[in-house]
Short mmCIF file of C-alpha atoms (C1' of nucleotides) in Angstrom, two decimals:
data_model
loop_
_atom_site.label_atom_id
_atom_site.label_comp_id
_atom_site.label_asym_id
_atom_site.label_seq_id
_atom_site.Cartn_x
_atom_site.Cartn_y
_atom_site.Cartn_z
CA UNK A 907 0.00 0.00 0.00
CA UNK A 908 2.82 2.37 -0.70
CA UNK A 909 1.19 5.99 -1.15
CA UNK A 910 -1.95 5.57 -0.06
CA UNK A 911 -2.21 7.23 3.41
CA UNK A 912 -4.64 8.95 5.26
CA UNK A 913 -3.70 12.28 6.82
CA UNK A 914 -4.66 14.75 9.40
CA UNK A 915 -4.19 17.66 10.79
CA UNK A 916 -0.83 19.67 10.08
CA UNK A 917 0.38 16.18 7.73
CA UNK A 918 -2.98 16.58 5.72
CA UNK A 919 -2.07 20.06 5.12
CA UNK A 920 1.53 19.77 4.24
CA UNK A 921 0.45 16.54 1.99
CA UNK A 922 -1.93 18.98 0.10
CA UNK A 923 0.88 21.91 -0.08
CA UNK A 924 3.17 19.05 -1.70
CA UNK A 925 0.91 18.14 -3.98
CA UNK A 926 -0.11 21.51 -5.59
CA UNK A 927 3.47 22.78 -5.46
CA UNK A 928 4.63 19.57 -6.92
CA UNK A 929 1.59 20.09 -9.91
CA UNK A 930 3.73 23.44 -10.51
CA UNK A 931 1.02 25.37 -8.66
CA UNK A 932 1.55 28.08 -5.99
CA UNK A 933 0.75 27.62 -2.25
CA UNK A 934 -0.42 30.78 -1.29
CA UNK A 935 -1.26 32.30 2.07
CA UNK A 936 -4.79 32.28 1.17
CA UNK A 937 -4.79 29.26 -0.50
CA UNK A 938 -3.28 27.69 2.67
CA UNK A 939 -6.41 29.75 4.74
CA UNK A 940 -8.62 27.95 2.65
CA UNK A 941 -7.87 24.44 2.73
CA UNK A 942 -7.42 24.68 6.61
CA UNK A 943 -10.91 26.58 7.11
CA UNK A 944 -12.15 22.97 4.60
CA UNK A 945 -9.90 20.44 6.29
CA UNK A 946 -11.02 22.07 10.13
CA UNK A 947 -15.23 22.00 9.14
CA UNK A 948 -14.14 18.03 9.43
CA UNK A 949 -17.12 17.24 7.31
CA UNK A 950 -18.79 18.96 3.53
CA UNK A 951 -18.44 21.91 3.41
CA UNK A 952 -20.08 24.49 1.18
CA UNK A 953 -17.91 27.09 -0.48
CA UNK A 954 -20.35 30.08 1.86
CA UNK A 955 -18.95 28.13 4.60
CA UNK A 956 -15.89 28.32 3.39
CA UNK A 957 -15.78 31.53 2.74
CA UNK A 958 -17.55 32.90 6.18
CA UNK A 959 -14.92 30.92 8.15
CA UNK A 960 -12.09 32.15 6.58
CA UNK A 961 -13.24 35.95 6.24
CA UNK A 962 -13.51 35.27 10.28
CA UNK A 963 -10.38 34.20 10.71
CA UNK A 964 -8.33 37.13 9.22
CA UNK A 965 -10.92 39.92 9.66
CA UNK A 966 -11.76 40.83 6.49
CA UNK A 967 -13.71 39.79 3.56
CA UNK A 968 -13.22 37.10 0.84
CA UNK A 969 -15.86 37.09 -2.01
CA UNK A 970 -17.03 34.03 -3.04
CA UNK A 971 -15.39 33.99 -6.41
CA UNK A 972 -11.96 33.70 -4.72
CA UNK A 973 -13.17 30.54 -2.68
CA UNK A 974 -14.61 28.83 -5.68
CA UNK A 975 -11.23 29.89 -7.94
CA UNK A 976 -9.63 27.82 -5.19
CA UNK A 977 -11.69 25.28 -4.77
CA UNK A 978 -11.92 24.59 -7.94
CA UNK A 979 -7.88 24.65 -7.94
CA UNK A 980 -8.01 22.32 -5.09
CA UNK A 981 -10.73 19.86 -6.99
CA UNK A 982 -8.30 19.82 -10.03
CA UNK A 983 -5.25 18.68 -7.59
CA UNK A 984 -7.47 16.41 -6.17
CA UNK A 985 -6.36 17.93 -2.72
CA UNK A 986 -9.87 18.43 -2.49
CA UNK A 987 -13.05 16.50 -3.84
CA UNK A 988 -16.74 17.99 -4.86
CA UNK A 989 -19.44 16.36 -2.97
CA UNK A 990 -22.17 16.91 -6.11
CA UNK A 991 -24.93 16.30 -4.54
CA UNK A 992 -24.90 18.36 -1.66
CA UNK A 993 -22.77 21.38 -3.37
CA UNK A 994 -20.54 21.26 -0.80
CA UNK A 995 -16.39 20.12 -0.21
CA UNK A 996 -14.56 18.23 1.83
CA UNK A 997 -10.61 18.12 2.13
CA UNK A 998 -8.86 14.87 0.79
CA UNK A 999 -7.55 12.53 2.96
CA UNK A 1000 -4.88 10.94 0.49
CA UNK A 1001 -4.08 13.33 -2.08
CA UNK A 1002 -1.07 10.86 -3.64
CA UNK A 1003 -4.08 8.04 -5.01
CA UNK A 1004 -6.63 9.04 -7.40
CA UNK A 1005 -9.60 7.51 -7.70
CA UNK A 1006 -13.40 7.85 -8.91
CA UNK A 1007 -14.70 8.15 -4.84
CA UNK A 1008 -17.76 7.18 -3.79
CA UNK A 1009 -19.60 9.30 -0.83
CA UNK A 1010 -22.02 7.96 1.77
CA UNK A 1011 -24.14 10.62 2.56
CA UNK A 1012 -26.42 10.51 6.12
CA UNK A 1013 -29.51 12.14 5.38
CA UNK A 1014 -29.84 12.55 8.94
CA UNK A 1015 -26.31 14.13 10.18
CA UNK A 1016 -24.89 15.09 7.16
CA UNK A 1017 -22.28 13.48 7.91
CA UNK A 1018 -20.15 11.97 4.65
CA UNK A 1019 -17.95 8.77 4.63
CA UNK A 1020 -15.55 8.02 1.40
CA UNK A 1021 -15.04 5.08 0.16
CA UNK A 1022 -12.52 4.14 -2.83
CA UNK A 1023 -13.65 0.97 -5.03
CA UNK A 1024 -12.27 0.89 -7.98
CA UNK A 1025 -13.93 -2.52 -9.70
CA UNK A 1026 -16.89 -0.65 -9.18
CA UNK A 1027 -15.61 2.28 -10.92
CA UNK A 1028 -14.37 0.61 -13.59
CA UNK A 1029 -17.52 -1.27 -14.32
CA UNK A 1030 -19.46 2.15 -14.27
CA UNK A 1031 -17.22 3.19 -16.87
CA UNK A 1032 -16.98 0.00 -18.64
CA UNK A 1033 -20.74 0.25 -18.45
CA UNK A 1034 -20.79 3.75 -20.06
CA UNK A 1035 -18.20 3.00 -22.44
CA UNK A 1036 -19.99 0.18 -24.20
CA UNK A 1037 -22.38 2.55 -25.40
CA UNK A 1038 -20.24 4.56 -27.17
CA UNK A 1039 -20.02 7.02 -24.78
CA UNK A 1040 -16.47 8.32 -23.22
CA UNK A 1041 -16.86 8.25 -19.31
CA UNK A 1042 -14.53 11.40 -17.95
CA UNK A 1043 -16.13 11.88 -14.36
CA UNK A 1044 -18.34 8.93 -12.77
CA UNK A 1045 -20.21 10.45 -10.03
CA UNK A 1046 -21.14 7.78 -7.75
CA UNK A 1047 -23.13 9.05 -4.11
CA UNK A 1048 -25.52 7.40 -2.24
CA UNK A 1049 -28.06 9.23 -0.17
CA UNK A 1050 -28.89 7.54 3.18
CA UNK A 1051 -28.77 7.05 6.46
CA UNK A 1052 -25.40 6.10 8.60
CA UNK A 1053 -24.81 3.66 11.04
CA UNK A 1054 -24.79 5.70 13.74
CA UNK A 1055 -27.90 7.59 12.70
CA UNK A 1056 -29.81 4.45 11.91
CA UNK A 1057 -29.89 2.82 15.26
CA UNK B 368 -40.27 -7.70 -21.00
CA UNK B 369 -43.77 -6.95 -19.80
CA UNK B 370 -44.19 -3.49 -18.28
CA UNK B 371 -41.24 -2.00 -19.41
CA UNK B 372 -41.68 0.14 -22.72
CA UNK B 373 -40.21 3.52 -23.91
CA UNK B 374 -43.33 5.99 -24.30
CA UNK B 375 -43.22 8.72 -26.47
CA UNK B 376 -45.19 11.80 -27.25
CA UNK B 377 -48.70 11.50 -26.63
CA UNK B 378 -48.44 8.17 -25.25
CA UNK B 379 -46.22 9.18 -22.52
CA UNK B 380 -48.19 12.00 -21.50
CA UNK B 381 -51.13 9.23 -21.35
CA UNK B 382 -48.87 7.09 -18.92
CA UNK B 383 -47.79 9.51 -16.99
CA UNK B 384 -51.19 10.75 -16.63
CA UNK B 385 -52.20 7.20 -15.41
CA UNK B 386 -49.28 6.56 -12.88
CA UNK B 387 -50.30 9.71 -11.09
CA UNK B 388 -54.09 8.62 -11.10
CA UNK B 389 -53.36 5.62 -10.28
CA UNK B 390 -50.99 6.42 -7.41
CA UNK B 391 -54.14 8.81 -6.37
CA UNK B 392 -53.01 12.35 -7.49
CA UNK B 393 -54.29 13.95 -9.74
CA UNK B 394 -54.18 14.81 -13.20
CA UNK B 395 -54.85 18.78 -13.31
CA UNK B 396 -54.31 20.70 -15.91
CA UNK B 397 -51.55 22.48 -14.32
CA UNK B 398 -49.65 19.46 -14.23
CA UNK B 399 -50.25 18.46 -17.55
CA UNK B 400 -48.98 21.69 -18.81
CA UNK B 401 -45.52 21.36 -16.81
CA UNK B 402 -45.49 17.30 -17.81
CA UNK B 403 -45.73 18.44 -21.36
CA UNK B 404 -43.11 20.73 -21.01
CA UNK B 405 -41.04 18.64 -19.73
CA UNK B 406 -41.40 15.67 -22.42
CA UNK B 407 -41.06 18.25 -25.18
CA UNK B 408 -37.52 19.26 -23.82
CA UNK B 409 -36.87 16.69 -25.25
CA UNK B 410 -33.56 16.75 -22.64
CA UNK B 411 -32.36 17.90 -19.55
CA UNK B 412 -34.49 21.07 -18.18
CA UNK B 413 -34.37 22.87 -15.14
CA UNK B 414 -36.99 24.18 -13.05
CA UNK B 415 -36.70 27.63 -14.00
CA UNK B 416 -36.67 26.27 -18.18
CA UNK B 417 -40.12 24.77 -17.17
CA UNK B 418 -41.29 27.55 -15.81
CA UNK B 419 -40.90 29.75 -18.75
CA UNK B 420 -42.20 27.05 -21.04
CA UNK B 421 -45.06 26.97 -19.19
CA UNK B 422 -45.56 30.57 -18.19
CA UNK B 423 -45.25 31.14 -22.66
CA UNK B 424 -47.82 28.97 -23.37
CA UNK B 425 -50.54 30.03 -21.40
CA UNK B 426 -49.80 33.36 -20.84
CA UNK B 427 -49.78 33.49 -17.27
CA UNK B 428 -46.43 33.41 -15.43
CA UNK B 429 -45.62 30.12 -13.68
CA UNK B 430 -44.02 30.71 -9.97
CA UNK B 431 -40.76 28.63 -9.63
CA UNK B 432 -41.79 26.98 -6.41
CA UNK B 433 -45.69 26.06 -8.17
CA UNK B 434 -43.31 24.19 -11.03
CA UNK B 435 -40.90 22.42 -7.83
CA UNK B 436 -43.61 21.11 -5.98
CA UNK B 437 -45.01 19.53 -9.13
CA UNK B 438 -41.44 18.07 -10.51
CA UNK B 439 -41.20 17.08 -6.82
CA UNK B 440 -44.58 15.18 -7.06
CA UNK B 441 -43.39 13.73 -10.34
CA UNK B 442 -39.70 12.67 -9.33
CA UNK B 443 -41.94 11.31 -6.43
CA UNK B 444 -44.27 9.07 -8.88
CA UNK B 445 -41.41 8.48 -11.31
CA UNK B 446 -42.66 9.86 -13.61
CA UNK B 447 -39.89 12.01 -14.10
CA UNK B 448 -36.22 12.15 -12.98
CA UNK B 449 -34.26 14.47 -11.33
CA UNK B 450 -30.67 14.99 -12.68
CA UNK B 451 -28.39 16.15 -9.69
CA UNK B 452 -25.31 16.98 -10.89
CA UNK B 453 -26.78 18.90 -13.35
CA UNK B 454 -29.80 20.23 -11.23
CA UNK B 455 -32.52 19.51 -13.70
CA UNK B 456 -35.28 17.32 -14.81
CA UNK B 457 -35.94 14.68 -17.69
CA UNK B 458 -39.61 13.10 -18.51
CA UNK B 459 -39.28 9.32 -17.46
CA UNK B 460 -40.32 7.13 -20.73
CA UNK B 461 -40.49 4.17 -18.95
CA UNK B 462 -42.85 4.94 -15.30
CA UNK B 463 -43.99 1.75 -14.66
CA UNK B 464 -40.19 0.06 -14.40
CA UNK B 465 -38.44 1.84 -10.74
CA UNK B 466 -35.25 1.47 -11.76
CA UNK B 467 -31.99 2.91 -9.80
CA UNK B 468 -30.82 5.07 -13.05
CA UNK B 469 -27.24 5.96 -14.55
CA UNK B 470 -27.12 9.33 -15.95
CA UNK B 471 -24.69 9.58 -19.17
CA UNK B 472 -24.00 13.46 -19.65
CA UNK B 473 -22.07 15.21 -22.59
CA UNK B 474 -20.29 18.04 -21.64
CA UNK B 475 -20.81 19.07 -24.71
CA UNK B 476 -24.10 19.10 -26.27
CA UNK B 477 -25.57 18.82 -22.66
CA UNK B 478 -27.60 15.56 -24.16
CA UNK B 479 -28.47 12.88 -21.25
CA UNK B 480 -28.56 8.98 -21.66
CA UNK B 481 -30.54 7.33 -19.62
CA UNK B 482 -29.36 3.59 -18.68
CA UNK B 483 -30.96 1.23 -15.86
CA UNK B 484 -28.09 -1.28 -14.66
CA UNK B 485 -29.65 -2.96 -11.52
CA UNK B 486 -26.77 -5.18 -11.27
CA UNK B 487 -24.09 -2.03 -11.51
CA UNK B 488 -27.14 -0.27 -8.84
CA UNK B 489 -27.02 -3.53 -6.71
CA UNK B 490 -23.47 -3.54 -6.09
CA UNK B 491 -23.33 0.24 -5.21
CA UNK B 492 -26.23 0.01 -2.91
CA UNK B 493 -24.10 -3.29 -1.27
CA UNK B 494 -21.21 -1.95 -1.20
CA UNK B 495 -22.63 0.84 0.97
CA UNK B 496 -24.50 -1.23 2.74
CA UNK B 497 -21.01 -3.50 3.90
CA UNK B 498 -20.10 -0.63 5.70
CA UNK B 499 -23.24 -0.23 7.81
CA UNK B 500 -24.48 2.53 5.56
CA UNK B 501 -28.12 2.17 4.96
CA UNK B 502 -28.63 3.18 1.34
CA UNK B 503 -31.33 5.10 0.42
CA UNK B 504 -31.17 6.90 -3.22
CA UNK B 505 -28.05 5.97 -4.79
CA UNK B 506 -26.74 9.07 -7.82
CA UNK B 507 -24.80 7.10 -10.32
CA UNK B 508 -24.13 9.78 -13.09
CA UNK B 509 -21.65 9.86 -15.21
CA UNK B 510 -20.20 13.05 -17.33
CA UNK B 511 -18.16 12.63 -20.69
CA UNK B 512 -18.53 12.70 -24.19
CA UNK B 513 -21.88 11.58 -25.69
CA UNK B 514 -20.66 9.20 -29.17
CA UNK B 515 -21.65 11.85 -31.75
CA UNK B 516 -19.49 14.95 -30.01
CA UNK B 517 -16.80 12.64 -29.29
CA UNK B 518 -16.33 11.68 -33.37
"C1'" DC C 482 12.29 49.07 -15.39
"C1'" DA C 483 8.82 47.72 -18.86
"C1'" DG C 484 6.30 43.68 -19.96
"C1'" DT C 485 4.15 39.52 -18.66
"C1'" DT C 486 1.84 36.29 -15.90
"C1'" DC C 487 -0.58 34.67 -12.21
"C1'" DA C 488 -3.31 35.49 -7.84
"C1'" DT C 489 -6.65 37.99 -5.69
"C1'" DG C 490 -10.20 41.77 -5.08
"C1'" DT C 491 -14.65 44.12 -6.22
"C1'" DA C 492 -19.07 44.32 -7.76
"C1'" DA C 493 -22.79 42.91 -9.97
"C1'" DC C 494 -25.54 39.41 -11.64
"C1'" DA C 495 -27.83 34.83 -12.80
"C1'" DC C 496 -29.46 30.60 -11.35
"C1'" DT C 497 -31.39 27.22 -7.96
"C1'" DA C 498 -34.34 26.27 -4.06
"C1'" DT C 499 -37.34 26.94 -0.09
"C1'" DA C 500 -40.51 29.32 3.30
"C1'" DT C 501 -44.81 31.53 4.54
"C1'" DC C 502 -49.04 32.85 4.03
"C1'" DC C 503 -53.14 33.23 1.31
"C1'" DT C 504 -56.80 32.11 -2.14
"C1'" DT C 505 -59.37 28.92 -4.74
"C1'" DC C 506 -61.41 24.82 -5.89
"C1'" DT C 507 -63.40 20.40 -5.07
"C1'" DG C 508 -65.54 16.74 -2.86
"C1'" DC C 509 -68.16 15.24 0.95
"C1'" DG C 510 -71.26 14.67 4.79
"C1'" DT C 511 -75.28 16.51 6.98
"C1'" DA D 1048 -78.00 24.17 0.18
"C1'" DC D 1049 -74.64 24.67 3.76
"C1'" DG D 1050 -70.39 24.31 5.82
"C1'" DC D 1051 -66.25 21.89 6.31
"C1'" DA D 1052 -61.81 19.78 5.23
"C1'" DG D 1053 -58.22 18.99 2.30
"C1'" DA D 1054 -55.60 19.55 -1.81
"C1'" DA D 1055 -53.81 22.62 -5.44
"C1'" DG D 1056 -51.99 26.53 -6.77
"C1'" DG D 1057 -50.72 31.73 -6.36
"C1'" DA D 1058 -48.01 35.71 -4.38
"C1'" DT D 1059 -44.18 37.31 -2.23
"C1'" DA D 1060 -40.01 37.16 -0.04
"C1'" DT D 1061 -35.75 35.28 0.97
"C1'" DA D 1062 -31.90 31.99 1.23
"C1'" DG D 1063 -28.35 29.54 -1.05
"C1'" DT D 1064 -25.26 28.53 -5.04
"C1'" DG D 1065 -22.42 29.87 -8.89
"C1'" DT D 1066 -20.54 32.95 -12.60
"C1'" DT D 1067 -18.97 37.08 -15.28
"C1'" DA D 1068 -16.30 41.10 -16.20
"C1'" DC D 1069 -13.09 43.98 -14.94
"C1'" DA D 1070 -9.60 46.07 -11.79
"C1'" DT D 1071 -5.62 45.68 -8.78
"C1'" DG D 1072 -1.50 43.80 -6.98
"C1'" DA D 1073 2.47 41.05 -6.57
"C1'" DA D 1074 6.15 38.38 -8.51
"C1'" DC D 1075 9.02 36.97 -12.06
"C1'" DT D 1076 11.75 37.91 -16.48
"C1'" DG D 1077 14.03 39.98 -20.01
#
DNA sequence: CAGTTCATGTAACACTATATCCTTCTGCGT
DNA sequence: ACGCAGAAGGATATAGTGTTACATGAACTG
């Protein structure tokens, strides 16, 4: 399992620093204010969220173009992922492995687990692909409830 | 294959028309009109889209939540589909089969393919469901290149 | 130091969705 | 007929999400 770890805290954010300065990308004081203010809400978050908890932290305002310019930066790196469903994002835990994710999403807490399965991946692509049509981005999320939640 | 045909046209108004009757709702003329505009999409259209459709042919504006609560009642019936990554709504040719549905979407003409994979959907929905995760409404869509933009 | 490029700021706008309260219509029982 | 209850839709306001266009600033490069 070489490269695949999970991170947190200060590692998760100097695995995400590595991995946009190693894409050739800057990592900028606000970019850095960003992807803490995502990796602290511990959960989705939406980019408003985002963009409230940072503007708190340094006292003054950041529109929400900037946090979606990032975001989407951070998406693209795959630092971060899109939860599409629930327009919100959450920080990624292993930025080195790439995968088409799947999210568990609690209807009841919000709360959002990620899971990585590749064969079933694949076969959604596979699946798409044998009608003719070219699979780029397989969005797979399943609306529920958790274990927690369901007891 | 009993019970599962593609509708089209007047036909699927006429089936559409009967799953709501028959699942005791009715058929007013209100909900014909946004049905209609819906099937004559002939794609993906949002709520808003509807609403102007609607609002043009009779004259009378259409309020955006009058034309949710009706895709709501539809996406309810299944008699129509809601699209969530690309927050809109597609006429369901097929209401009598509840299906799990994969979502095919161009990125570049916009056009939607509608496949139902129960296997693919069964292994999502158990693969949730492994982790304790009760599954609920699983989103399998997938966005690429539809065969004739890809050429 | 001018020219270029990239990051961020500012402001306005467009799109998506829901909440609240009200009116109308319809069916139903007496 | 009357009055009631419930469902459908209308009116208005507001919340939440996302984008566009343009200006500024900071850093690198010749």
């Amino acid at each position: 399992m070489t490269g695949h770890h999970e991170y947190q805290g200060q590692a998760l954010t100097e695995a995400a620093k590595g991995a946009l300065v190693n894409a050739g990308e800057q990592w900028t004081e606000m970019r850095a204010q960003i992807f803490d203010a995502l990796a602290q809400a511990g959960g989705p978050a939406s980019a408003y969220d985002v963009a409230d908890a940072v503007s708190k932290n340094r006292g003054k305002r950041v529109a929400p173009n900037s946090v979606y310019r990032i975001l989407d930066l951070f998406v693209a790196n795959n630092i971060a992922k899109r939860v599409e469903t629930q327009n919100a994002y959450i920080a990624n835990a292993h930025p080195e492995c790439v995968h088409d994710c799947i999210f568990l999403i609690c209807q009841d807490c919000g709360g959002i687990t990620h899971l990585d399965d590749d064969d079933l991946a694949n076969s959604m692509r596979a699946r798409a692909a044998g009608t003719g049509f070219r699979p780029d981005n397989p969005v797979m999320e399943v609306r529920g409830t958790c274990e927690s939640c369901a007891a």
